[in-house]
Amino acid sequence: MKVLLTGGAGFIGRHVHAQLVADGHDVTVFDSLRPDVHDEPPVMENLIVADMRDADAVAAALRGVDVVIHLAAKVGLGVDLDDIDDYVSSNSLGTAVLLRQLGRAKIDHFVYASSMVVYGEGRYDCAQHGVVAPGPRRIPDLEDGNFEPPCPYCGEFLQPGLVGEDTRLDPRNAYAASKLTGEHLAAAWARETGGRVAALRFHNVYGPGMPRNTPYAGVAALFRSSLERGEAPQVFEDGRQRRDFVHVQDIASAVALAAQADHPQFAAYNVGSGTVHTIADLATELSRAYDGPAPVITGRYRLGDVRHITATSDRIKTELGWKPAYDLTDGVADLVSSAGR
């Protein structure tokens, strides 16, 4: 199978590339090598350096391709509102240009890297009102250390739960909105062309090759950088934020599987470890693995962060036969042993 892998020179992309090659596929990587992501150009075979918004470059890259895996994106929450147009241009417009050329090239299988951020806050249950969607968190509450979102009807505390793929989508920052726009564009492409889309909603990805010293790095990378400097990880809020941390190799295996699977015309799949942990759990596990200082719970917050977001990955396990190979302890051990690789 001939695969075009966009964003294949990035953190997740390099692992997906290795998985695809190991599976015997012919892979071409398409990557802009953004300077805010890449400190130095990677050494890769079959690498096309171009921007997703360059329609001619995209069209040329698609010749003879059987399936496209689209990982290329500007990632993270963003530094401030000044990033909003770059998210729309890089992610939404970039995806639209790619889909237009897919239609012209008569390619009918598209794997799209989405994110758990499309859900916004996760699932919550109120003892009185059942399943509810909390409103945006308020600065006065956060300043007072009241981090848990209350029921919008009675104000009582909510019980967080697991999000399924059919949950109402509620993106709460520019990155999330751009990723959801990509899902909608891909679904429209599938309806109009008869193609198939697998939208993989990645959870918090960590592992060897994580980006360093960038505002777009995930929390695991930030904690690791602190520990490598001999400093304690700085944990925001009270550290009890619920997340699903999934090893990058498990992400790679899910992507490779989706690229070959027979699935519905548009299929969204959560991709996580299936185990709920807190941000403090991750910081503690990393501190232990590095034999470093214990995490510090700071009470600080970022308004764009959600409190809890964990999802069930049962659909991809049932429909595609995927299952993760790493738990948090094994995954962190692999991360630490890979230092310098």
Short mmCIF file of C-alpha atoms in Angstrom, two decimals:
data_model
loop_
_atom_site.label_atom_id
_atom_site.label_comp_id
_atom_site.label_asym_id
_atom_site.label_seq_id
_atom_site.Cartn_x
_atom_site.Cartn_y
_atom_site.Cartn_z
CA MET A 1 0.00 0.00 0.00
CA LYS A 2 1.33 3.45 -0.93
CA VAL A 3 0.74 5.98 1.85
CA LEU A 4 1.11 9.76 1.97
CA LEU A 5 1.82 10.72 5.58
CA THR A 6 1.47 14.44 6.26
CA GLY A 7 3.26 15.75 9.32
CA GLY A 8 5.37 12.60 9.21
CA ALA A 9 8.50 14.36 10.47
CA GLY A 10 6.87 15.36 13.76
CA PHE A 11 6.71 13.62 17.12
CA ILE A 12 3.77 11.34 16.40
CA GLY A 13 4.53 11.24 12.69
CA ARG A 14 7.96 9.65 13.10
CA HIS A 15 6.45 6.79 15.12
CA VAL A 16 3.62 6.32 12.62
CA HIS A 17 6.18 6.32 9.80
CA ALA A 18 8.24 3.63 11.51
CA GLN A 19 5.14 1.51 12.11
CA LEU A 20 3.99 1.78 8.50
CA VAL A 21 7.43 0.90 7.15
CA ALA A 22 7.65 -2.06 9.54
CA ASP A 23 4.27 -3.21 8.20
CA GLY A 24 5.70 -3.22 4.67
CA HIS A 25 4.05 -0.08 3.25
CA ASP A 26 5.57 2.41 0.81
CA VAL A 27 5.48 5.74 2.68
CA THR A 28 6.06 9.28 1.47
CA VAL A 29 6.28 12.00 4.14
CA PHE A 30 4.90 15.48 3.48
CA ASP A 31 5.98 18.05 6.08
CA SER A 32 6.55 21.81 6.17
CA LEU A 33 9.20 21.47 8.91
CA ARG A 34 7.75 24.41 10.83
CA PRO A 35 10.52 26.12 12.83
CA ASP A 36 8.31 26.23 15.96
CA VAL A 37 8.27 22.41 15.88
CA HIS A 38 11.55 21.32 14.33
CA ASP A 39 14.88 22.48 15.79
CA GLU A 40 16.76 20.87 12.92
CA PRO A 41 15.67 19.08 9.73
CA PRO A 42 15.19 15.33 10.20
CA VAL A 43 16.97 12.77 8.06
CA MET A 44 14.22 10.82 6.28
CA GLU A 45 13.81 9.07 2.97
CA ASN A 46 10.94 10.06 0.66
CA LEU A 47 10.47 13.42 2.38
CA ILE A 48 8.66 16.24 0.60
CA VAL A 49 9.21 19.60 2.30
CA ALA A 50 6.23 21.79 1.47
CA ASP A 51 3.25 23.53 3.02
CA MET A 52 -0.18 21.86 3.14
CA ARG A 53 -1.68 25.02 1.67
CA ASP A 54 0.41 24.64 -1.51
CA ALA A 55 -2.13 22.93 -3.77
CA ASP A 56 0.39 22.14 -6.51
CA ALA A 57 2.79 20.46 -4.08
CA VAL A 58 -0.06 18.46 -2.54
CA ALA A 59 -1.34 17.37 -5.95
CA ALA A 60 2.12 16.16 -6.97
CA ALA A 61 2.57 14.24 -3.70
CA LEU A 62 -0.73 12.40 -4.18
CA ARG A 63 0.18 10.71 -7.45
CA GLY A 64 -0.15 6.94 -7.10
CA VAL A 65 -1.19 7.11 -3.44
CA ASP A 66 -3.72 4.64 -2.00
CA VAL A 67 -4.41 6.22 1.40
CA VAL A 68 -3.62 9.54 3.08
CA ILE A 69 -2.84 9.87 6.77
CA HIS A 70 -3.15 13.51 7.79
CA LEU A 71 -1.21 14.37 10.93
CA ALA A 72 0.09 17.79 9.86
CA ALA A 73 -1.18 20.56 12.11
CA LYS A 74 -0.27 23.49 14.28
CA VAL A 75 -0.73 21.96 17.73
CA GLY A 76 -1.30 23.00 21.35
CA LEU A 77 -3.56 25.55 23.00
CA GLY A 78 -1.69 28.45 21.47
CA VAL A 79 0.20 31.21 23.21
CA ASP A 80 -2.54 33.84 23.00
CA LEU A 81 -5.41 34.97 20.78
CA ASP A 82 -2.92 36.22 18.20
CA ASP A 83 -2.53 32.56 17.14
CA ILE A 84 -6.17 32.13 16.10
CA ASP A 85 -5.67 32.99 12.42
CA ASP A 86 -2.64 30.71 12.18
CA TYR A 87 -4.69 27.78 13.56
CA VAL A 88 -7.42 28.39 11.01
CA SER A 89 -4.97 28.81 8.15
CA SER A 90 -2.59 25.97 9.03
CA ASN A 91 -5.16 23.43 10.18
CA SER A 92 -8.52 24.22 8.63
CA LEU A 93 -7.36 25.64 5.30
CA GLY A 94 -4.52 23.10 5.07
CA THR A 95 -7.00 20.25 5.49
CA ALA A 96 -9.39 21.79 2.96
CA VAL A 97 -6.64 22.08 0.33
CA LEU A 98 -5.67 18.45 0.93
CA LEU A 99 -9.26 17.21 0.66
CA ARG A 100 -9.84 19.12 -2.57
CA GLN A 101 -6.81 17.44 -4.11
CA LEU A 102 -7.88 14.05 -2.75
CA GLY A 103 -11.12 14.42 -4.67
CA ARG A 104 -9.28 15.25 -7.86
CA ALA A 105 -6.87 12.33 -7.41
CA LYS A 106 -9.77 9.89 -6.79
CA ILE A 107 -8.26 8.70 -3.50
CA ASP A 108 -11.00 7.26 -1.32
CA HIS A 109 -9.44 6.59 2.12
CA PHE A 110 -8.46 9.35 4.54
CA VAL A 111 -7.19 8.97 8.11
CA TYR A 112 -7.44 12.22 10.05
CA ALA A 113 -5.60 12.98 13.29
CA SER A 114 -8.20 14.65 15.48
CA SER A 115 -8.03 15.19 19.23
CA MET A 116 -9.92 14.71 22.45
CA VAL A 117 -10.03 18.53 22.69
CA VAL A 118 -13.05 18.52 20.36
CA TYR A 119 -15.15 17.47 23.37
CA GLY A 120 -14.19 20.48 25.49
CA GLU A 121 -15.04 19.52 29.04
CA GLY A 122 -15.71 15.82 29.37
CA ARG A 123 -18.81 13.99 30.56
CA TYR A 124 -20.33 15.06 33.87
CA ASP A 125 -23.24 13.72 35.90
CA CYS A 126 -25.28 15.70 38.40
CA ALA A 127 -27.05 13.75 41.14
CA GLN A 128 -30.18 15.82 40.51
CA HIS A 129 -30.06 16.68 36.81
CA GLY A 130 -28.31 13.68 35.24
CA VAL A 131 -25.84 14.21 32.40
CA VAL A 132 -25.06 17.93 32.07
CA ALA A 133 -22.62 20.09 30.15
CA PRO A 134 -20.84 22.52 32.47
CA GLY A 135 -20.44 26.09 31.32
CA PRO A 136 -17.07 27.79 30.86
CA ARG A 137 -15.02 27.99 34.03
CA ARG A 138 -15.06 31.42 35.65
CA ILE A 139 -11.96 33.37 36.67
CA PRO A 140 -13.30 34.25 40.17
CA ASP A 141 -13.84 30.53 40.91
CA LEU A 142 -10.39 29.61 39.66
CA GLU A 143 -8.78 32.42 41.64
CA ASP A 144 -10.46 31.04 44.77
CA GLY A 145 -9.17 27.52 44.04
CA ASN A 146 -12.60 26.21 43.08
CA PHE A 147 -11.48 24.20 40.07
CA GLU A 148 -14.36 21.76 39.73
CA PRO A 149 -17.06 22.95 37.32
CA PRO A 150 -20.47 23.11 39.03
CA CYS A 151 -23.80 21.97 37.66
CA PRO A 152 -25.17 24.83 35.52
CA TYR A 153 -28.65 24.29 37.02
CA CYS A 154 -28.18 23.72 40.74
CA GLY A 155 -24.54 24.64 41.34
CA GLU A 156 -23.71 21.33 43.01
CA PHE A 157 -20.52 19.37 42.32
CA LEU A 158 -20.49 17.06 39.33
CA GLN A 159 -19.14 13.53 38.93
CA PRO A 160 -16.81 13.23 35.90
CA GLY A 161 -17.21 10.22 33.62
CA LEU A 162 -16.05 8.77 30.32
CA VAL A 163 -16.83 10.39 26.98
CA GLY A 164 -18.07 8.34 24.03
CA GLU A 165 -17.67 9.31 20.38
CA ASP A 166 -21.34 10.32 20.11
CA THR A 167 -21.05 12.91 22.90
CA ARG A 168 -21.89 16.51 22.01
CA LEU A 169 -18.78 18.27 20.71
CA ASP A 170 -17.78 21.52 22.38
CA PRO A 171 -14.33 22.88 21.33
CA ARG A 172 -13.13 25.56 23.75
CA ASN A 173 -10.01 27.04 22.14
CA ALA A 174 -8.70 27.87 18.68
CA TYR A 175 -6.81 24.60 18.27
CA ALA A 176 -9.84 22.53 19.26
CA ALA A 177 -12.08 24.48 16.88
CA SER A 178 -9.65 23.93 14.01
CA LYS A 179 -9.46 20.19 14.65
CA LEU A 180 -13.23 19.86 14.72
CA THR A 181 -13.48 21.90 11.53
CA GLY A 182 -11.17 19.33 9.94
CA GLU A 183 -13.54 16.54 10.98
CA HIS A 184 -16.50 18.37 9.46
CA LEU A 185 -14.62 19.06 6.22
CA ALA A 186 -13.55 15.42 5.99
CA ALA A 187 -17.11 14.22 6.58
CA ALA A 188 -18.35 16.53 3.81
CA TRP A 189 -15.63 15.20 1.48
CA ALA A 190 -16.68 11.62 2.23
CA ARG A 191 -20.34 12.34 1.50
CA GLU A 192 -19.58 14.10 -1.77
CA THR A 193 -17.00 11.62 -3.08
CA GLY A 194 -18.04 8.30 -1.53
CA GLY A 195 -14.70 8.14 0.27
CA ARG A 196 -14.09 6.92 3.81
CA VAL A 197 -12.73 8.83 6.80
CA ALA A 198 -11.35 7.55 10.08
CA ALA A 199 -11.08 10.48 12.51
CA LEU A 200 -8.84 9.41 15.39
CA ARG A 201 -9.34 11.50 18.51
CA PHE A 202 -5.98 11.19 20.24
CA HIS A 203 -5.77 11.64 23.99
CA ASN A 204 -2.72 12.97 25.83
CA VAL A 205 0.19 11.51 23.87
CA TYR A 206 3.63 11.04 25.39
CA GLY A 207 6.72 9.00 24.65
CA PRO A 208 10.18 9.06 23.04
CA GLY A 209 10.77 12.06 20.80
CA MET A 210 8.39 14.43 22.58
CA PRO A 211 9.05 18.10 21.72
CA ARG A 212 11.12 20.12 24.17
CA ASN A 213 11.13 23.73 25.33
CA THR A 214 8.21 24.92 23.25
CA PRO A 215 4.85 26.42 24.28
CA TYR A 216 3.23 23.71 22.18
CA ALA A 217 4.70 20.82 24.17
CA GLY A 218 2.35 18.65 26.19
CA VAL A 219 2.36 18.41 29.96
CA ALA A 220 4.47 15.24 29.98
CA ALA A 221 7.20 17.01 27.98
CA LEU A 222 7.12 20.02 30.30
CA PHE A 223 7.42 17.83 33.40
CA ARG A 224 10.27 15.87 31.83
CA SER A 225 12.18 19.05 30.95
CA SER A 226 11.87 20.28 34.54
CA LEU A 227 13.18 17.00 35.95
CA GLU A 228 16.10 16.94 33.53
CA ARG A 229 17.06 20.38 34.89
CA GLY A 230 16.85 18.98 38.41
CA GLU A 231 13.68 20.95 39.13
CA ALA A 232 10.34 19.76 40.51
CA PRO A 233 7.46 19.48 38.02
CA GLN A 234 5.06 22.37 38.44
CA VAL A 235 1.50 21.03 38.54
CA PHE A 236 -1.32 23.48 37.83
CA GLU A 237 -4.55 23.70 39.81
CA ASP A 238 -4.73 20.97 42.46
CA GLY A 239 -3.31 18.23 40.26
CA ARG A 240 -6.56 16.26 40.26
CA GLN A 241 -7.42 16.97 36.62
CA ARG A 242 -8.37 13.66 35.00
CA ARG A 243 -6.68 12.66 31.75
CA ASP A 244 -5.89 9.57 29.67
CA PHE A 245 -2.17 9.39 28.88
CA VAL A 246 -1.47 7.21 25.86
CA HIS A 247 1.96 6.10 24.66
CA VAL A 248 2.95 7.29 21.21
CA GLN A 249 3.63 3.75 19.99
CA ASP A 250 0.03 2.83 20.81
CA ILE A 251 -1.07 5.84 18.78
CA ALA A 252 1.11 4.67 15.88
CA SER A 253 -0.40 1.19 15.94
CA ALA A 254 -3.94 2.66 15.94
CA VAL A 255 -3.17 4.90 12.96
CA ALA A 256 -1.61 2.07 10.97
CA LEU A 257 -4.60 -0.14 11.71
CA ALA A 258 -7.11 2.54 10.69
CA ALA A 259 -5.27 3.04 7.39
CA GLN A 260 -6.03 -0.56 6.42
CA ALA A 261 -9.41 -1.04 8.09
CA ASP A 262 -12.84 -1.42 6.53
CA HIS A 263 -14.89 1.07 8.53
CA PRO A 264 -18.02 3.20 7.97
CA GLN A 265 -17.94 6.18 5.62
CA PHE A 266 -17.17 8.51 8.52
CA ALA A 267 -15.97 6.87 11.73
CA ALA A 268 -14.71 8.73 14.80
CA TYR A 269 -12.58 6.76 17.24
CA ASN A 270 -11.24 7.75 20.65
CA VAL A 271 -7.64 6.57 21.05
CA GLY A 272 -6.51 6.38 24.66
CA SER A 273 -4.98 3.95 27.12
CA GLY A 274 -8.35 3.21 28.68
CA THR A 275 -7.07 4.08 32.16
CA VAL A 276 -7.90 7.31 33.96
CA HIS A 277 -5.03 9.13 35.68
CA THR A 278 -4.60 12.60 37.10
CA ILE A 279 -2.04 15.21 36.10
CA ALA A 280 -0.46 14.69 39.53
CA ASP A 281 -0.23 10.94 38.84
CA LEU A 282 1.82 11.63 35.72
CA ALA A 283 4.09 14.11 37.49
CA THR A 284 4.64 11.67 40.36
CA GLU A 285 5.41 8.78 38.00
CA LEU A 286 7.94 10.89 36.11
CA SER A 287 9.56 12.18 39.32
CA ARG A 288 9.93 8.61 40.53
CA ALA A 289 11.35 7.39 37.22
CA TYR A 290 13.90 10.22 37.11
CA ASP A 291 14.65 9.92 40.83
CA GLY A 292 13.93 13.63 40.98
CA PRO A 293 12.17 16.07 43.28
CA ALA A 294 8.52 15.53 44.08
CA PRO A 295 5.96 17.53 42.09
CA VAL A 296 4.83 20.91 43.39
CA ILE A 297 1.09 21.63 43.31
CA THR A 298 1.00 25.32 42.39
CA GLY A 299 -2.70 26.24 42.33
CA ARG A 300 -2.02 28.22 39.15
CA TYR A 301 -4.37 27.80 36.19
CA ARG A 302 -4.83 28.51 32.51
CA LEU A 303 -8.28 29.66 31.52
CA GLY A 304 -8.22 27.63 28.27
CA ASP A 305 -7.62 24.33 30.07
CA VAL A 306 -10.47 21.93 30.70
CA ARG A 307 -10.85 20.31 34.09
CA HIS A 308 -11.51 16.68 33.20
CA ILE A 309 -11.47 14.90 29.86
CA THR A 310 -11.27 11.12 29.64
CA ALA A 311 -12.98 8.91 27.14
CA THR A 312 -13.79 5.32 26.44
CA SER A 313 -11.83 3.75 23.60
CA ASP A 314 -14.14 0.74 23.36
CA ARG A 315 -15.26 1.53 19.81
CA ILE A 316 -11.82 1.25 18.21
CA LYS A 317 -11.13 -1.88 20.24
CA THR A 318 -14.39 -3.51 19.16
CA GLU A 319 -14.57 -2.36 15.53
CA LEU A 320 -10.88 -2.36 14.55
CA GLY A 321 -9.42 -4.83 17.03
CA TRP A 322 -6.92 -2.32 18.44
CA LYS A 323 -5.61 -2.42 21.99
CA PRO A 324 -2.90 -0.44 23.78
CA ALA A 325 0.32 -2.16 24.82
CA TYR A 326 1.56 0.34 27.44
CA ASP A 327 0.27 1.32 30.86
CA LEU A 328 1.52 4.55 32.45
CA THR A 329 4.34 2.93 34.43
CA ASP A 330 5.69 1.02 31.43
CA GLY A 331 5.27 4.00 29.15
CA VAL A 332 7.13 6.38 31.47
CA ALA A 333 9.91 3.82 31.88
CA ASP A 334 10.21 3.65 28.08
CA LEU A 335 10.31 7.44 27.89
CA VAL A 336 13.09 7.69 30.45
CA SER A 337 15.15 4.89 28.88
CA SER A 338 14.88 6.62 25.49
CA ALA A 339 16.53 9.85 26.68
CA GLY A 340 19.11 10.87 24.13
CA ARG A 341 17.55 8.80 21.36
#
